[in-house]
Amino acid sequence: MQLHHRFKYLLTASSVAILAACGGGGGTTSSALTTPSLTGTAAVGAPLPGAVVTLKDATGKTLTQTADANGAYTFADVSGMTAPLMLQATGTAGGTSYTLHSLLEKVPEAGVSGVVNVTPATDAATAQAVGKDPATVFADPTQIKAVDTTKLADAKARLNAALKDVLTALGQDPTKVDLFTTKFGADNTGLDKLLDLVQISSSTSTNGQDLKVTDKNTQVTKT
């Protein structure tokens, strides 16, 4: 009888161990441990290789990454950050130094890899949305917190309207494409080609921030 009970005990213990290994008993799965992340490209027509890309949230929490040779960067874990988020990329291309900005309205959900690019297009639209030099806003988390997402959406729409002909020629729908969050590579194709064809900038005027688009071939500027 003692041998029988001992065998029964060993069998029960083995069954529990097998269930635990298989995820039985409601244990935490690996998918529940995944974190939200962000990727993007810093480019001006050419990539910004080695650009210092800084991500800051509405509370001032800051993360920094270095872009690779193609201007690509990844923030592997953005959990715990508070929207809106603002980016600043500082780098050099073709002997010219750039400091560019971008905005993201919300933090990706757990397990989701979001996209946010930093280009002259995002910098100009960001200036439109905040109504001032984006660098001033980036330096002050209280101003990042105060970013109006409705004004950002309006700035994106105006940017696409100004780029309507170019976007259409590149096979993009100007009413749908988001130059902030559409993934692209700095390879002179797709949306990167846009930065080869036009120069996009913003300037301060009595009306706030003017958006300027200059055709690099004809040097014709639209404001």
PDB file of C-alpha atoms in Angstrom, residues 20-185:
ATOM      1  CA  ALA A  20       2.642  24.179 -16.012  1.00  0.00           C
ATOM      2  CA  ALA A  21       5.085  23.682 -18.870  1.00  0.00           C
ATOM      3  CA  CYS A  22       2.213  23.733 -21.371  1.00  0.00           C
ATOM      4  CA  GLY A  23       0.756  26.929 -19.960  1.00  0.00           C
ATOM      5  CA  GLY A  24      -2.000  25.234 -18.012  1.00  0.00           C
ATOM      6  CA  GLY A  25      -3.506  26.793 -14.934  1.00  0.00           C
ATOM      7  CA  GLY A  26      -3.835  30.272 -16.481  1.00  0.00           C
ATOM      8  CA  GLY A  27      -0.129  31.171 -16.443  1.00  0.00           C
ATOM      9  CA  THR A  28       1.108  34.391 -18.137  1.00  0.00           C
ATOM     10  CA  THR A  29       1.885  33.887 -21.832  1.00  0.00           C
ATOM     11  CA  SER A  30       4.784  35.533 -23.592  1.00  0.00           C
ATOM     12  CA  SER A  31       2.425  37.658 -25.728  1.00  0.00           C
ATOM     13  CA  ALA A  32       1.190  39.393 -22.557  1.00  0.00           C
ATOM     14  CA  LEU A  33       4.736  40.560 -21.900  1.00  0.00           C
ATOM     15  CA  THR A  34       5.286  42.300 -25.242  1.00  0.00           C
ATOM     16  CA  THR A  35       5.917  46.039 -25.237  1.00  0.00           C
ATOM     17  CA  PRO A  36       4.921  48.860 -27.599  1.00  0.00           C
ATOM     18  CA  SER A  37       7.676  50.159 -29.853  1.00  0.00           C
ATOM     19  CA  LEU A  38       8.290  52.866 -32.445  1.00  0.00           C
ATOM     20  CA  THR A  39      10.322  52.841 -35.636  1.00  0.00           C
ATOM     21  CA  GLY A  40      10.898  55.484 -38.267  1.00  0.00           C
ATOM     22  CA  THR A  41      13.228  57.156 -40.719  1.00  0.00           C
ATOM     23  CA  ALA A  42      15.105  60.446 -40.450  1.00  0.00           C
ATOM     24  CA  ALA A  43      15.644  61.757 -43.965  1.00  0.00           C
ATOM     25  CA  VAL A  44      15.798  64.920 -46.053  1.00  0.00           C
ATOM     26  CA  GLY A  45      15.843  63.292 -49.492  1.00  0.00           C
ATOM     27  CA  ALA A  46      19.050  61.644 -48.398  1.00  0.00           C
ATOM     28  CA  PRO A  47      19.118  59.776 -45.087  1.00  0.00           C
ATOM     29  CA  LEU A  48      20.471  61.380 -41.933  1.00  0.00           C
ATOM     30  CA  PRO A  49      23.045  58.711 -41.037  1.00  0.00           C
ATOM     31  CA  GLY A  50      23.952  58.566 -37.363  1.00  0.00           C
ATOM     32  CA  ALA A  51      21.319  61.169 -36.498  1.00  0.00           C
ATOM     33  CA  VAL A  52      20.577  61.568 -32.801  1.00  0.00           C
ATOM     34  CA  VAL A  53      16.842  60.947 -32.490  1.00  0.00           C
ATOM     35  CA  THR A  54      15.222  61.998 -29.223  1.00  0.00           C
ATOM     36  CA  LEU A  55      11.690  61.047 -28.196  1.00  0.00           C
ATOM     37  CA  LYS A  56       9.994  63.095 -25.477  1.00  0.00           C
ATOM     38  CA  ASP A  57       6.534  62.724 -23.988  1.00  0.00           C
ATOM     39  CA  ALA A  58       4.083  65.105 -22.323  1.00  0.00           C
ATOM     40  CA  THR A  59       5.678  64.557 -18.899  1.00  0.00           C
ATOM     41  CA  GLY A  60       9.235  65.140 -20.072  1.00  0.00           C
ATOM     42  CA  LYS A  61      10.219  61.465 -20.156  1.00  0.00           C
ATOM     43  CA  THR A  62      12.952  61.151 -22.773  1.00  0.00           C
ATOM     44  CA  LEU A  63      14.427  58.328 -24.847  1.00  0.00           C
ATOM     45  CA  THR A  64      17.324  58.655 -27.297  1.00  0.00           C
ATOM     46  CA  GLN A  65      18.455  56.466 -30.194  1.00  0.00           C
ATOM     47  CA  THR A  66      21.051  56.807 -32.958  1.00  0.00           C
ATOM     48  CA  ALA A  67      19.860  56.300 -36.532  1.00  0.00           C
ATOM     49  CA  ASP A  68      21.704  53.803 -38.693  1.00  0.00           C
ATOM     50  CA  ALA A  69      23.411  54.545 -42.030  1.00  0.00           C
ATOM     51  CA  ASN A  70      19.993  54.657 -43.728  1.00  0.00           C
ATOM     52  CA  GLY A  71      18.455  57.047 -41.206  1.00  0.00           C
ATOM     53  CA  ALA A  72      16.378  54.259 -39.648  1.00  0.00           C
ATOM     54  CA  TYR A  73      15.852  54.109 -35.885  1.00  0.00           C
ATOM     55  CA  THR A  74      13.919  52.040 -33.360  1.00  0.00           C
ATOM     56  CA  PHE A  75      12.648  52.729 -29.862  1.00  0.00           C
ATOM     57  CA  ALA A  76      12.195  49.166 -28.650  1.00  0.00           C
ATOM     58  CA  ASP A  77      10.073  50.023 -25.593  1.00  0.00           C
ATOM     59  CA  VAL A  78       7.862  53.106 -25.301  1.00  0.00           C
ATOM     60  CA  SER A  79       5.629  51.732 -22.555  1.00  0.00           C
ATOM     61  CA  GLY A  80       4.908  54.179 -19.779  1.00  0.00           C
ATOM     62  CA  MET A  81       5.131  57.202 -22.060  1.00  0.00           C
ATOM     63  CA  THR A  82       2.331  59.770 -22.106  1.00  0.00           C
ATOM     64  CA  ALA A  83       0.911  61.179 -25.348  1.00  0.00           C
ATOM     65  CA  PRO A  84       1.346  63.329 -27.267  1.00  0.00           C
ATOM     66  CA  LEU A  85       4.914  62.396 -28.176  1.00  0.00           C
ATOM     67  CA  MET A  86       7.415  64.654 -29.925  1.00  0.00           C
ATOM     68  CA  LEU A  87      10.610  63.743 -31.757  1.00  0.00           C
ATOM     69  CA  GLN A  88      13.723  65.684 -32.592  1.00  0.00           C
ATOM     70  CA  ALA A  89      16.350  64.408 -35.034  1.00  0.00           C
ATOM     71  CA  THR A  90      19.713  66.115 -35.342  1.00  0.00           C
ATOM     72  CA  GLY A  91      22.106  65.078 -38.078  1.00  0.00           C
ATOM     73  CA  THR A  92      24.018  65.949 -41.226  1.00  0.00           C
ATOM     74  CA  ALA A  93      23.461  65.117 -44.889  1.00  0.00           C
ATOM     75  CA  GLY A  94      25.411  66.458 -47.859  1.00  0.00           C
ATOM     76  CA  GLY A  95      27.417  68.730 -45.591  1.00  0.00           C
ATOM     77  CA  THR A  96      24.301  70.454 -44.234  1.00  0.00           C
ATOM     78  CA  SER A  97      23.211  70.139 -40.598  1.00  0.00           C
ATOM     79  CA  TYR A  98      19.545  69.579 -39.803  1.00  0.00           C
ATOM     80  CA  THR A  99      17.359  69.668 -36.715  1.00  0.00           C
ATOM     81  CA  LEU A 100      13.912  68.326 -37.540  1.00  0.00           C
ATOM     82  CA  HIS A 101      10.789  67.521 -35.534  1.00  0.00           C
ATOM     83  CA  SER A 102       7.727  65.328 -35.625  1.00  0.00           C
ATOM     84  CA  LEU A 103       4.650  64.558 -33.532  1.00  0.00           C
ATOM     85  CA  LEU A 104       2.671  61.445 -32.656  1.00  0.00           C
ATOM     86  CA  GLU A 105      -0.836  61.687 -31.236  1.00  0.00           C
ATOM     87  CA  LYS A 106      -0.848  58.464 -29.209  1.00  0.00           C
ATOM     88  CA  VAL A 107       1.419  55.766 -27.812  1.00  0.00           C
ATOM     89  CA  PRO A 108       1.151  52.385 -29.609  1.00  0.00           C
ATOM     90  CA  GLU A 109      -0.693  49.629 -27.776  1.00  0.00           C
ATOM     91  CA  ALA A 110       1.204  46.763 -26.139  1.00  0.00           C
ATOM     92  CA  GLY A 111       2.735  44.491 -28.734  1.00  0.00           C
ATOM     93  CA  VAL A 112       2.293  47.047 -31.530  1.00  0.00           C
ATOM     94  CA  SER A 113       5.204  48.581 -33.429  1.00  0.00           C
ATOM     95  CA  GLY A 114       4.180  52.082 -34.476  1.00  0.00           C
ATOM     96  CA  VAL A 115       5.819  54.354 -37.050  1.00  0.00           C
ATOM     97  CA  VAL A 116       6.807  57.995 -36.754  1.00  0.00           C
ATOM     98  CA  ASN A 117       9.180  59.640 -39.234  1.00  0.00           C
ATOM     99  CA  VAL A 118      11.222  62.813 -38.955  1.00  0.00           C
ATOM    100  CA  THR A 119      11.601  64.767 -42.216  1.00  0.00           C
ATOM    101  CA  PRO A 120      11.331  68.345 -43.488  1.00  0.00           C
ATOM    102  CA  ALA A 121       7.675  67.561 -44.210  1.00  0.00           C
ATOM    103  CA  THR A 122       6.914  66.520 -40.628  1.00  0.00           C
ATOM    104  CA  ASP A 123       8.911  69.458 -39.304  1.00  0.00           C
ATOM    105  CA  ALA A 124       6.957  71.973 -41.390  1.00  0.00           C
ATOM    106  CA  ALA A 125       3.580  70.479 -40.478  1.00  0.00           C
ATOM    107  CA  THR A 126       4.590  70.345 -36.811  1.00  0.00           C
ATOM    108  CA  ALA A 127       5.391  74.068 -36.949  1.00  0.00           C
ATOM    109  CA  GLN A 128       1.959  74.662 -38.479  1.00  0.00           C
ATOM    110  CA  ALA A 129       0.272  72.644 -35.728  1.00  0.00           C
ATOM    111  CA  VAL A 130       2.008  74.354 -32.803  1.00  0.00           C
ATOM    112  CA  GLY A 131       2.135  77.825 -34.391  1.00  0.00           C
ATOM    113  CA  LYS A 132       5.779  78.422 -33.493  1.00  0.00           C
ATOM    114  CA  ASP A 133       9.290  77.059 -33.835  1.00  0.00           C
ATOM    115  CA  PRO A 134       8.993  73.329 -32.971  1.00  0.00           C
ATOM    116  CA  ALA A 135      12.324  73.455 -31.101  1.00  0.00           C
ATOM    117  CA  THR A 136      10.714  75.796 -28.554  1.00  0.00           C
ATOM    118  CA  VAL A 137       7.915  73.307 -27.927  1.00  0.00           C
ATOM    119  CA  PHE A 138      10.295  70.343 -27.762  1.00  0.00           C
ATOM    120  CA  ALA A 139      12.275  72.047 -25.004  1.00  0.00           C
ATOM    121  CA  ASP A 140       9.199  72.416 -22.777  1.00  0.00           C
ATOM    122  CA  PRO A 141       7.126  69.314 -21.851  1.00  0.00           C
ATOM    123  CA  THR A 142       4.204  71.508 -20.788  1.00  0.00           C
ATOM    124  CA  GLN A 143       3.987  72.773 -24.368  1.00  0.00           C
ATOM    125  CA  ILE A 144       4.180  69.222 -25.714  1.00  0.00           C
ATOM    126  CA  LYS A 145       1.286  68.322 -23.411  1.00  0.00           C
ATOM    127  CA  ALA A 146      -0.695  71.277 -24.794  1.00  0.00           C
ATOM    128  CA  VAL A 147      -0.356  70.174 -28.437  1.00  0.00           C
ATOM    129  CA  ASP A 148      -3.805  70.254 -30.050  1.00  0.00           C
ATOM    130  CA  THR A 149      -4.280  67.030 -32.028  1.00  0.00           C
ATOM    131  CA  THR A 150      -7.067  68.678 -34.043  1.00  0.00           C
ATOM    132  CA  LYS A 151      -4.627  71.357 -35.216  1.00  0.00           C
ATOM    133  CA  LEU A 152      -2.112  68.626 -36.034  1.00  0.00           C
ATOM    134  CA  ALA A 153      -4.669  66.815 -38.196  1.00  0.00           C
ATOM    135  CA  ASP A 154      -5.464  70.114 -39.941  1.00  0.00           C
ATOM    136  CA  ALA A 155      -1.758  70.784 -40.541  1.00  0.00           C
ATOM    137  CA  LYS A 156      -1.347  67.322 -42.065  1.00  0.00           C
ATOM    138  CA  ALA A 157      -4.308  67.940 -44.366  1.00  0.00           C
ATOM    139  CA  ARG A 158      -2.885  71.289 -45.510  1.00  0.00           C
ATOM    140  CA  LEU A 159       0.517  69.694 -46.096  1.00  0.00           C
ATOM    141  CA  ASN A 160      -1.031  66.991 -48.275  1.00  0.00           C
ATOM    142  CA  ALA A 161      -3.088  69.579 -50.159  1.00  0.00           C
ATOM    143  CA  ALA A 162       0.080  71.532 -50.949  1.00  0.00           C
ATOM    144  CA  LEU A 163       1.744  68.304 -52.118  1.00  0.00           C
ATOM    145  CA  LYS A 164      -1.313  66.963 -53.942  1.00  0.00           C
ATOM    146  CA  ASP A 165       0.194  66.857 -57.447  1.00  0.00           C
ATOM    147  CA  VAL A 166       3.459  65.277 -56.315  1.00  0.00           C
ATOM    148  CA  LEU A 167       1.756  62.693 -54.107  1.00  0.00           C
ATOM    149  CA  THR A 168      -0.613  61.745 -56.914  1.00  0.00           C
ATOM    150  CA  ALA A 169       2.299  61.362 -59.340  1.00  0.00           C
ATOM    151  CA  LEU A 170       3.959  59.030 -56.816  1.00  0.00           C
ATOM    152  CA  GLY A 171       0.837  56.867 -56.635  1.00  0.00           C
ATOM    153  CA  GLN A 172      -0.266  58.110 -53.212  1.00  0.00           C
ATOM    154  CA  ASP A 173      -3.754  59.277 -52.254  1.00  0.00           C
ATOM    155  CA  PRO A 174      -3.351  62.846 -50.865  1.00  0.00           C
ATOM    156  CA  THR A 175      -6.536  62.431 -48.820  1.00  0.00           C
ATOM    157  CA  LYS A 176      -5.279  59.330 -47.008  1.00  0.00           C
ATOM    158  CA  VAL A 177      -1.482  59.114 -46.828  1.00  0.00           C
ATOM    159  CA  ASP A 178       0.134  60.251 -43.571  1.00  0.00           C
ATOM    160  CA  LEU A 179       3.712  61.463 -44.076  1.00  0.00           C
ATOM    161  CA  PHE A 180       4.283  61.171 -40.330  1.00  0.00           C
ATOM    162  CA  THR A 181       3.306  57.534 -39.873  1.00  0.00           C
ATOM    163  CA  THR A 182       3.738  55.837 -43.260  1.00  0.00           C
ATOM    164  CA  LYS A 183       6.797  53.609 -43.262  1.00  0.00           C
ATOM    165  CA  PHE A 184       9.406  54.331 -45.938  1.00  0.00           C
ATOM    166  CA  GLY A 185      13.100  53.842 -46.607  1.00  0.00           C
TER     167      GLY A 185
END
